[in-house]
Coordinates of C-alpha atoms in Angstrom, one line a residue:
Chain R
M1 CA 8.0 10.2 -30.9
E2 CA 9.9 6.9 -30.3
L3 CA 9.4 5.7 -26.7
N4 CA 10.6 2.1 -27.3
V5 CA 13.9 1.0 -25.7
N6 CA 15.8 -2.3 -25.6
L7 CA 16.6 -4.0 -22.3
C8 CA 19.0 -6.9 -22.5
G9 CA 17.7 -7.9 -26.0
I10 CA 14.0 -7.5 -25.3
T11 CA 12.2 -4.5 -26.8
L12 CA 9.9 -2.5 -24.5
D13 CA 7.2 -0.2 -25.9
N14 CA 8.3 2.4 -23.4
P15 CA 10.9 2.4 -20.6
I16 CA 8.3 2.4 -17.7
I17 CA 8.4 -0.6 -15.4
P18 CA 6.5 -0.5 -12.1
A19 CA 9.1 -1.5 -9.4
S20 CA 8.9 -4.6 -7.3
G21 CA 6.9 -4.4 -4.1
T22 CA 4.8 -1.5 -5.3
F23 CA 2.6 -3.3 -7.9
G24 CA 1.8 -6.7 -6.3
Y25 CA 1.6 -9.3 -9.1
G26 CA 0.2 -6.7 -11.5
Y27 CA -3.4 -7.8 -11.8
E28 CA -4.4 -5.7 -8.8
F29 CA -3.7 -2.6 -10.9
S30 CA -5.7 -3.8 -13.8
E31 CA -8.7 -2.8 -11.7
W32 CA -7.5 0.8 -12.2
Y33 CA -6.3 0.7 -15.9
D34 CA -5.2 -1.5 -18.7
I35 CA -1.7 -2.4 -17.6
N36 CA -0.7 -3.5 -21.1
M37 CA 0.4 0.1 -21.7
L38 CA 3.4 -0.5 -19.4
G39 CA 6.8 -1.3 -20.8
S40 CA 6.9 -4.3 -18.4
L41 CA 6.4 -4.8 -14.7
S42 CA 8.6 -6.2 -11.9
F43 CA 6.5 -8.4 -9.6
K44 CA 6.6 -8.7 -5.8
G45 CA 9.9 -10.1 -4.6
T46 CA 9.6 -13.9 -4.5
T47 CA 11.4 -16.3 -2.1
A48 CA 11.4 -20.1 -2.0
K49 CA 8.9 -20.4 0.9
P50 CA 5.9 -18.2 1.8
R51 CA 6.7 -15.3 4.0
F52 CA 4.5 -13.0 6.1
G53 CA 7.3 -10.5 6.5
N54 CA 7.8 -8.3 9.5
P55 CA 5.3 -7.4 12.3
T56 CA 3.2 -4.2 11.8
P57 CA 3.3 -1.2 11.8
R58 CA 5.6 -1.4 8.8
I59 CA 4.8 1.9 7.1
A60 CA 5.9 5.4 8.2
E61 CA 5.6 8.7 6.5
T62 CA 8.6 10.9 5.8
P63 CA 9.2 14.3 4.2
Q64 CA 8.6 13.6 0.4
G65 CA 8.6 9.9 0.9
M66 CA 7.9 6.9 3.1
L67 CA 9.6 4.1 5.0
N68 CA 8.6 0.5 4.7
S69 CA 9.6 -2.5 6.6
V70 CA 7.4 -5.1 4.9
G71 CA 10.2 -7.6 4.7
L72 CA 9.4 -9.6 1.5
Q73 CA 5.9 -10.7 2.2
N74 CA 5.1 -13.2 -0.6
P75 CA 3.3 -16.5 -1.1
G76 CA 6.5 -18.4 -2.1
V77 CA 7.7 -19.3 -5.6
D78 CA 5.4 -22.3 -6.1
A79 CA 2.2 -20.3 -5.4
V80 CA 3.5 -17.5 -7.5
I81 CA 3.9 -19.8 -10.5
S82 CA 0.6 -21.7 -9.9
E83 CA -1.7 -18.9 -8.7
E84 CA -0.3 -15.4 -9.2
L85 CA 1.3 -15.6 -12.7
P86 CA -1.8 -17.2 -14.3
R87 CA -3.9 -14.3 -13.0
L88 CA -1.3 -11.8 -14.3
R89 CA -1.4 -13.6 -17.7
Q90 CA -5.1 -12.8 -18.0
C91 CA -4.4 -9.1 -18.0
F92 CA -0.8 -8.6 -19.2
H93 CA 0.6 -9.9 -22.4
K94 CA 4.2 -8.7 -22.4
P95 CA 7.4 -10.2 -20.9
V96 CA 7.5 -9.6 -17.2
M97 CA 10.4 -9.1 -14.8
A98 CA 10.6 -11.7 -12.1
N99 CA 12.0 -10.2 -8.9
I100 CA 13.7 -12.9 -6.7
S101 CA 15.2 -12.9 -3.3
G102 CA 16.8 -15.3 -0.9
F103 CA 18.5 -16.0 2.3
S104 CA 21.2 -18.3 0.9
L105 CA 22.8 -18.9 -2.4
E106 CA 20.8 -22.1 -2.7
E107 CA 17.6 -20.2 -2.2
Y108 CA 18.4 -17.7 -5.0
V109 CA 19.3 -20.7 -7.3
L110 CA 16.1 -22.6 -6.5
V111 CA 13.8 -19.6 -7.1
A112 CA 15.7 -18.6 -10.3
E113 CA 15.5 -22.2 -11.7
K114 CA 11.8 -22.4 -11.1
L115 CA 11.0 -19.0 -12.5
S116 CA 13.2 -19.6 -15.5
Q117 CA 10.8 -22.2 -16.7
V118 CA 7.9 -19.7 -17.0
P119 CA 7.7 -18.5 -20.6
E120 CA 6.3 -15.0 -20.0
I121 CA 9.2 -14.1 -17.7
G122 CA 11.6 -12.0 -19.7
W123 CA 14.2 -11.1 -17.1
L124 CA 15.3 -12.2 -13.6
E125 CA 15.8 -9.2 -11.3
V126 CA 17.8 -10.5 -8.4
N127 CA 17.3 -8.6 -5.2
I128 CA 20.5 -8.4 -3.2
S129 CA 19.4 -5.2 -1.6
C130 CA 16.4 -5.7 0.7
P131 CA 17.1 -3.7 3.8
N132 CA 14.3 -5.3 5.8
V133 CA 15.4 -8.9 6.2
H134 CA 18.1 -10.3 8.4
G135 CA 20.6 -12.8 7.3
G136 CA 19.8 -12.4 3.6
G137 CA 18.7 -9.7 1.2
M138 CA 20.9 -6.7 1.5
S139 CA 23.8 -8.6 3.1
F140 CA 24.5 -10.1 -0.3
G141 CA 24.6 -6.7 -1.9
T142 CA 26.9 -5.0 0.4
S143 CA 30.2 -6.6 -0.7
P144 CA 31.4 -7.0 -4.2
E145 CA 32.4 -10.7 -3.5
M146 CA 29.0 -11.7 -2.2
A147 CA 27.3 -9.9 -5.0
A148 CA 29.5 -11.7 -7.5
S149 CA 28.8 -15.1 -5.9
V150 CA 25.0 -14.6 -6.2
T151 CA 25.3 -13.4 -9.8
K152 CA 27.4 -16.4 -10.8
A153 CA 25.1 -18.8 -9.0
V154 CA 22.0 -17.4 -10.7
R155 CA 23.8 -17.0 -14.1
N156 CA 24.6 -20.7 -14.1
V157 CA 21.0 -21.8 -13.9
T158 CA 19.1 -19.6 -16.3
K159 CA 19.2 -18.5 -19.9
K160 CA 17.1 -15.4 -19.2
P161 CA 18.8 -12.1 -18.8
V162 CA 20.0 -11.6 -15.1
I163 CA 19.6 -8.1 -13.7
M164 CA 21.1 -7.5 -10.3
K165 CA 19.2 -5.1 -8.1
L166 CA 21.7 -3.1 -6.0
S167 CA 21.6 -1.5 -2.6
P168 CA 22.4 2.2 -2.1
N169 CA 23.4 1.4 1.5
V170 CA 27.1 0.8 0.6
T171 CA 30.3 2.9 0.5
D172 CA 31.0 2.2 -3.2
I173 CA 28.1 1.1 -5.3
V174 CA 30.2 1.1 -8.5
A175 CA 32.5 -1.6 -7.0
V176 CA 29.4 -3.8 -6.3
A177 CA 28.0 -3.1 -9.8
R178 CA 31.4 -3.9 -11.5
A179 CA 31.6 -7.2 -9.5
C180 CA 28.1 -8.1 -10.9
E181 CA 29.1 -7.3 -14.4
D182 CA 32.3 -9.3 -14.1
A183 CA 30.4 -12.3 -12.7
G184 CA 28.1 -12.4 -15.8
A185 CA 25.2 -10.1 -15.0
D186 CA 23.3 -8.9 -18.1
G187 CA 22.3 -5.7 -16.3
V188 CA 21.9 -3.9 -13.0
S189 CA 19.0 -2.1 -11.5
L190 CA 19.3 0.6 -8.8
I191 CA 18.5 1.9 -6.3
N192 CA 16.7 -0.2 -3.7
T193 CA 15.5 1.8 -0.7
L194 CA 17.8 3.7 1.7
M195 CA 17.8 2.6 5.3
G196 CA 16.1 5.0 7.7
M197 CA 13.9 5.3 10.7
R198 CA 11.3 7.6 12.4
L199 CA 10.3 8.1 16.0
N200 CA 6.9 8.5 17.5
L201 CA 7.3 11.4 20.0
R202 CA 4.3 10.4 22.0
T203 CA 5.7 6.9 22.7
R204 CA 9.4 7.9 22.3
K205 CA 9.7 4.6 20.3
P206 CA 10.3 3.9 16.6
V207 CA 7.2 4.1 14.4
L208 CA 8.2 0.9 12.7
R209 CA 8.0 -2.3 14.7
N210 CA 11.2 -3.4 12.9
V211 CA 12.8 -0.1 14.1
T212 CA 14.4 0.6 10.6
G213 CA 12.9 0.6 7.2
G214 CA 13.6 1.4 3.6
L215 CA 13.2 5.0 2.4
S216 CA 11.6 5.6 -1.0
G217 CA 9.8 8.4 -2.8
P218 CA 10.9 11.8 -4.3
A219 CA 13.2 12.3 -1.3
V220 CA 15.6 9.7 -2.7
F221 CA 15.5 10.8 -6.4
P222 CA 18.8 12.9 -6.4
V223 CA 20.7 10.1 -4.6
A224 CA 19.3 7.5 -7.1
L225 CA 20.2 9.8 -10.1
R226 CA 23.8 10.2 -8.8
M227 CA 24.2 6.5 -8.4
V228 CA 22.8 5.7 -11.8
Y229 CA 25.1 8.2 -13.3
Q230 CA 28.2 6.8 -11.6
V231 CA 27.3 3.1 -12.3
S232 CA 26.4 3.6 -15.9
A233 CA 29.7 5.5 -16.5
A234 CA 31.6 2.5 -15.1
L235 CA 29.7 -0.4 -16.7
S236 CA 29.0 -1.5 -20.3
I237 CA 25.8 -3.6 -19.4
P238 CA 22.4 -1.8 -19.2
V239 CA 21.4 0.0 -16.1
V240 CA 17.7 0.2 -15.0
G241 CA 17.2 3.4 -13.0
M242 CA 14.8 3.8 -10.1
G243 CA 14.4 5.7 -6.9
G244 CA 11.8 8.4 -6.4
V245 CA 10.8 8.7 -10.0
S246 CA 7.3 10.3 -10.2
S247 CA 7.1 12.3 -13.4
A248 CA 8.0 12.1 -17.1
E249 CA 10.7 14.7 -16.5
D250 CA 12.3 12.4 -13.8
V251 CA 12.3 9.6 -16.4
L252 CA 14.2 11.9 -18.9
E253 CA 16.8 12.8 -16.2
M254 CA 17.3 9.1 -15.3
M255 CA 17.8 8.1 -19.0
L256 CA 20.2 11.0 -19.7
C257 CA 22.2 9.7 -16.6
G258 CA 22.4 6.3 -18.2
A259 CA 19.3 4.3 -17.5
S260 CA 18.1 2.1 -20.3
A261 CA 14.7 1.6 -18.6
V262 CA 13.1 3.3 -15.6
E263 CA 11.3 1.7 -12.7
V264 CA 8.6 3.6 -10.9
G265 CA 8.0 2.5 -7.3
C266 CA 6.6 4.6 -4.5
A267 CA 4.6 6.8 -6.8
N268 CA 2.3 3.9 -7.5
L269 CA 1.3 3.8 -3.9
I270 CA 0.0 7.3 -3.6
D271 CA -1.5 7.4 -7.1
P272 CA -2.6 4.1 -8.6
Y273 CA -2.5 5.9 -12.0
A274 CA 1.2 7.1 -11.6
C275 CA 2.7 4.9 -14.3
K276 CA -0.2 5.6 -16.8
R277 CA 0.2 9.3 -16.2
I278 CA 4.0 9.2 -16.7
I279 CA 3.7 7.2 -19.9
E280 CA 1.0 9.6 -21.2
D281 CA 3.1 12.6 -20.3
L282 CA 6.3 11.4 -21.9
P283 CA 5.7 12.5 -25.5
Q284 CA 4.9 16.1 -24.4
A285 CA 8.0 16.2 -22.1
M286 CA 10.1 14.8 -24.9
E287 CA 8.9 17.5 -27.2
A288 CA 9.5 20.2 -24.6
Y289 CA 13.2 19.2 -24.5
G290 CA 13.7 18.4 -28.1
I291 CA 13.8 14.7 -27.8
S292 CA 12.4 12.5 -30.6
S293 CA 13.7 9.1 -29.5
L294 CA 14.2 8.0 -25.9
S295 CA 16.7 5.3 -26.8
Q296 CA 19.0 7.9 -28.2
I297 CA 19.3 10.0 -25.0
I298 CA 20.5 7.1 -22.8
G299 CA 23.6 8.2 -21.1
G300 CA 23.5 11.6 -22.9
A301 CA 24.7 13.4 -19.8
H302 CA 28.0 11.6 -19.9
H303 CA 29.0 13.0 -23.3
A304 CA 31.4 15.9 -23.4
Chain O
M1 CA -12.2 1.4 -6.0
Q2 CA -12.3 4.8 -7.7
K3 CA -10.3 8.0 -7.8
T4 CA -12.2 11.2 -7.6
E5 CA -12.3 14.6 -6.0
L6 CA -14.3 15.3 -2.9
I7 CA -15.5 18.8 -2.2
L8 CA -16.0 20.0 1.3
Q9 CA -19.5 21.4 1.9
S10 CA -19.5 21.8 5.6
Q11 CA -17.6 20.9 8.7
E12 CA -18.3 21.0 12.4
A13 CA -16.7 20.0 15.7
L14 CA -18.6 17.2 17.5
T15 CA -16.3 17.2 20.5
S16 CA -13.0 19.0 21.3
S17 CA -11.2 16.6 19.0
V18 CA -13.8 14.9 16.8
Y19 CA -15.0 16.6 13.6
R20 CA -17.7 15.9 11.0
M21 CA -17.1 16.7 7.3
R22 CA -19.9 16.6 4.7
L23 CA -18.6 16.3 1.2
T24 CA -19.9 15.9 -2.3
S25 CA -18.1 14.1 -5.1
R26 CA -17.0 15.2 -8.5
D27 CA -18.0 11.8 -9.9
P28 CA -20.8 9.5 -9.0
I29 CA -19.6 7.3 -6.1
A30 CA -21.2 4.3 -4.3
P31 CA -19.3 3.6 -1.0
L32 CA -20.5 0.7 1.1
P33 CA -20.8 0.4 4.9
G34 CA -17.4 -0.4 6.4
Q35 CA -15.4 0.9 3.4
F36 CA -13.1 3.9 3.7
V37 CA -11.7 6.8 1.6
N38 CA -8.0 7.7 1.3
L39 CA -7.5 11.5 1.1
A40 CA -4.4 13.2 -0.3
L41 CA -3.5 16.3 1.7
P42 CA -1.2 19.1 0.6
G43 CA 2.4 18.8 1.9
L44 CA 1.9 15.3 3.2
F45 CA 3.2 12.3 1.3
L46 CA 0.9 9.5 2.3
R47 CA -2.9 9.7 1.9
R48 CA -5.0 9.6 5.1
P49 CA -7.5 6.7 5.3
I50 CA -10.8 7.7 6.9
S51 CA -13.8 5.4 7.3
V52 CA -17.1 6.3 5.7
C53 CA -19.6 7.5 8.4
D54 CA -22.5 7.9 6.1
F55 CA -23.6 8.3 2.5
D56 CA -27.1 9.2 1.3
G57 CA -26.5 8.8 -2.4
H58 CA -25.2 12.3 -2.7
T59 CA -23.4 13.5 0.4
L60 CA -20.6 11.6 2.0
T61 CA -20.1 12.1 5.8
L62 CA -16.7 11.6 7.4
V63 CA -16.2 11.7 11.1
Y64 CA -12.6 11.7 12.3
R65 CA -10.5 12.5 15.3
C66 CA -7.7 15.1 15.1
V67 CA -4.6 13.2 16.0
G68 CA -1.7 14.5 13.9
K69 CA -0.6 16.8 11.1
G70 CA -2.9 15.4 8.5
T71 CA -6.1 15.5 10.5
A72 CA -5.1 18.9 12.0
Y73 CA -4.9 20.2 8.4
M74 CA -8.4 18.7 7.7
T75 CA -9.9 20.6 10.6
Q76 CA -8.7 23.9 9.1
A77 CA -10.0 23.2 5.6
P78 CA -12.5 25.8 4.4
N79 CA -15.8 24.9 2.8
G80 CA -15.2 24.4 -1.0
S81 CA -11.8 22.6 -0.4
R82 CA -11.2 19.9 -2.9
F83 CA -9.5 16.7 -1.9
D84 CA -7.9 14.2 -4.3
A85 CA -9.5 11.0 -3.0
L86 CA -9.6 7.3 -3.5
V87 CA -13.0 6.1 -2.6
S88 CA -14.9 2.8 -2.0
L89 CA -11.7 1.2 -0.7
G90 CA -11.6 -2.1 1.2
H91 CA -14.1 -4.8 2.0
G92 CA -16.8 -3.6 4.3
Y93 CA -19.5 -5.3 6.4
D94 CA -21.1 -8.3 4.7
L95 CA -24.7 -7.2 5.1
A96 CA -26.3 -10.4 3.8
R97 CA -24.7 -12.3 6.7
I98 CA -26.0 -10.0 9.4
P99 CA -29.4 -11.2 10.8
D100 CA -32.2 -9.3 12.5
G101 CA -31.3 -8.1 16.0
A102 CA -27.5 -7.7 15.5
V103 CA -25.6 -5.7 18.2
L104 CA -23.4 -2.9 16.8
V105 CA -20.5 -2.2 19.2
G106 CA -18.3 0.9 18.7
G107 CA -15.6 2.5 20.8
G108 CA -14.5 6.1 20.2
V109 CA -13.6 6.9 16.6
G110 CA -14.6 3.3 15.8
I111 CA -18.2 4.4 16.0
P112 CA -18.6 6.4 12.7
P113 CA -18.7 3.5 10.3
L114 CA -21.5 1.9 12.4
V115 CA -23.8 4.8 11.4
Y116 CA -23.8 3.8 7.8
L117 CA -24.1 0.2 8.7
A118 CA -27.1 0.9 11.0
R119 CA -28.8 2.9 8.3
A120 CA -28.2 0.0 5.7
L121 CA -29.6 -2.6 8.2
H122 CA -32.6 -0.3 9.0
E123 CA -33.3 0.1 5.3
A124 CA -33.1 -3.7 4.9
G125 CA -35.7 -4.0 7.6
K126 CA -33.3 -5.5 10.1
A127 CA -33.5 -4.3 13.7
C128 CA -30.3 -3.7 15.6
T129 CA -29.0 -2.3 18.9
A130 CA -26.0 0.0 19.2
V131 CA -23.7 -0.1 22.2
L132 CA -21.4 3.0 22.1
G133 CA -18.4 3.5 24.4
F134 CA -16.7 6.8 25.3
R135 CA -14.2 8.0 27.9
S136 CA -16.4 10.6 29.4
R137 CA -19.6 12.7 28.9
E138 CA -17.7 15.4 26.9
D139 CA -16.4 12.8 24.5
V140 CA -19.8 11.6 23.3
F141 CA -20.6 12.1 19.7
L142 CA -23.0 10.6 17.1
A143 CA -25.2 9.0 19.8
D144 CA -28.1 11.3 18.6
T145 CA -27.6 10.0 15.0
F146 CA -28.3 6.4 16.0
A147 CA -31.3 7.6 18.0
E148 CA -32.7 9.5 15.0
L149 CA -32.5 6.3 13.0
G150 CA -34.8 4.8 15.7
I151 CA -32.1 2.4 16.9
N152 CA -32.0 1.3 20.5
T153 CA -28.8 2.9 21.7
V154 CA -26.9 2.1 24.9
L155 CA -24.3 4.6 26.0
V156 CA -21.3 3.7 28.1
T157 CA -18.6 6.0 29.6
E158 CA -15.5 4.8 31.4
D159 CA -16.1 7.4 34.2
G160 CA -19.8 6.9 34.3
S161 CA -20.5 10.6 33.6
L162 CA -23.1 9.6 31.0
G163 CA -25.0 6.3 30.6
K164 CA -23.7 3.2 32.1
K165 CA -20.2 3.2 33.8
G166 CA -17.5 1.0 32.4
F167 CA -16.7 -0.4 29.0
V168 CA -18.9 -1.6 26.1
T169 CA -18.4 -5.1 27.4
D170 CA -20.2 -4.1 30.6
A171 CA -23.3 -3.0 28.7
L172 CA -24.0 -5.8 26.2
P173 CA -27.6 -7.1 26.0
D174 CA -28.4 -10.6 27.3
S175 CA -29.2 -11.9 23.8
I176 CA -26.5 -11.3 21.2
P177 CA -27.4 -13.1 17.9
Y178 CA -24.6 -11.3 16.0
V179 CA -22.0 -8.7 16.6
C180 CA -20.7 -5.9 14.2
A181 CA -17.9 -3.9 15.9
C182 CA -15.3 -1.3 15.3
G183 CA -12.9 0.2 17.8
P184 CA -9.5 -0.2 19.4
E185 CA -8.0 -3.7 19.2
G186 CA -8.2 -4.1 23.0
M187 CA -11.9 -3.4 22.9
L188 CA -12.5 -5.9 20.0
R189 CA -10.5 -8.6 21.8
A190 CA -12.4 -8.1 25.0
L191 CA -15.6 -8.2 23.1
L192 CA -14.8 -11.6 21.6
R193 CA -14.0 -12.9 25.0
C194 CA -17.4 -11.9 26.2
T195 CA -19.5 -13.6 23.6
P196 CA -19.2 -16.6 21.3
S197 CA -21.6 -15.0 18.8
P198 CA -20.6 -14.7 15.2
A199 CA -19.1 -11.3 14.5
Q200 CA -17.7 -9.0 11.9
L201 CA -14.9 -6.7 13.1
S202 CA -13.4 -3.7 11.5
L203 CA -9.7 -3.4 12.1
E204 CA -7.2 -0.6 11.9
E205 CA -3.6 -0.7 10.7
R206 CA -1.0 1.8 9.5
M207 CA -1.4 1.8 5.7
G208 CA 0.9 2.8 2.8
C209 CA -1.4 2.8 -0.3
G210 CA -4.8 1.8 1.0
F211 CA -5.6 -0.3 -2.1
G212 CA -3.7 -3.5 -1.8
A213 CA -0.4 -2.7 -3.5
C214 CA 2.2 -2.2 -0.8
M215 CA 1.4 -5.0 1.6
G216 CA 2.1 -2.6 4.5
C217 CA -1.0 -3.3 6.5
S218 CA -1.0 -7.1 6.4
L219 CA -2.5 -9.3 9.0
E220 CA -1.9 -13.0 9.7
T221 CA -5.2 -14.9 9.6
R222 CA -6.4 -18.5 9.5
D223 CA -6.6 -18.1 5.7
G224 CA -3.0 -16.8 5.5
P225 CA -1.9 -13.2 5.2
R226 CA -4.6 -10.7 4.4
R227 CA -4.4 -7.0 3.7
V228 CA -6.4 -4.8 6.1
C229 CA -6.9 -2.3 3.3
K230 CA -8.1 -4.8 0.7
E231 CA -9.6 -8.0 2.1
G232 CA -10.4 -5.9 5.2
P233 CA -10.9 -3.7 7.1
V234 CA -13.9 -5.8 8.1
F235 CA -13.1 -9.5 8.9
P236 CA -15.3 -12.2 10.2
R237 CA -14.2 -13.3 13.7
E238 CA -13.5 -16.9 12.5
V239 CA -10.5 -15.9 10.4
L240 CA -8.7 -13.9 13.2
L241 CA -5.9 -15.5 15.2
W242 CA -6.7 -13.8 18.5
N243 CA -7.3 -16.8 20.8

């Protein structure tokens, strides 16, 4: 059974990458298991300055999923480099994916420049799709022109592969993905969360203090799969698929739809062992469906 | 932190909405006073965090109020039910810092974790007083458990139907060397206004994961953002920004 895949020139032992915002800076999960079994990990979205994020409550339950309105809580890029990444280095010995975010082109550039200096960072995953912040985040990912401008700006300041993380909250995700590819992206990852809300019937007010939040979990899996399928058909750069993935079978579906690697998000929050379980289940699931090499099935659903 | 399976041995209603579960664990567990468990329930996506009411080395006691779908499901669970559970979550009461003569202050479903704390203090040879607040006589629960531990227990009801009339802040002893409290945020804030004593407070927040991964339950403190589920739920008063 061959589980290894290649993502923008870097080989992963397996395609499983915990998604940003569901895995902290990695070391928290090494209390549960040896995280070196992961393909890689995408750490918590990092901005130039420390951010607390939105006021609480910022979690709400939904059918087969959850909403979050955390809003990019992080200690800021300097503390990430001086405190978080050294701790991660103690327990993870593979290239990591740096997830970066910003409220201006200058901020994306600044964070990308600083993180590009860190040797263990393999890829920059540029979040232009956070639905929980105002005046940044998703607004860069909702128009092809804005997405292209962020891609170009980051591309110019780093030699590391640039993966643009796309929002599903758009009319035409393929147009945004194409714009990123044309602007020099090495890959795209999708989907970030879908905007939603819940009401508390007792108070007749939104559960989330921020009113809206991002929906994740198995509820979004079919939407994510459809978007990965459409984007991978239109692009020639690698696609990282995510959105509601919670089993080895989900991983196979994502890869057949065109994902070169698969991020697992929400599943980590309800089961700290989710990624471990998925990786351990993969060989058996591959065998059940007559697959001997994962890299060979990427995009298989597109073939006639 | 540990993932295991909890097996329901017995359950009883303590009031019209408060229930006590006694459970055993598939694996050896060692929860500490102030920590919580996070239970997976069928058909519900997120786990339900419930504070540990007591643990005797074998049986885990949870006391919870039925407030929604998840807890309603729990009330109907038959004996022998198995719950996928994350246990020993969070940072509980720092026992070493609690001196002899501490006052334990609890309101409503904030009271259960104080039982295990009272037992631990008692076993450490430290005396304490419990001040327990309820709405009314029919809402009173666990008061007998404190009494059985030999702890001086002061009952307060808002309508005066049992014990002293008023709020827990109306029934505090004259001398308060130290406070350990759990209850609604309004009660905790009022308590801090009543006394300058050092205190450890157990807070509540809506959680995603319950083990520090999602940052859903963060709190701004003097030391920067802290997770209620990981660095908390128990915080020393000096880090809180409640003034």
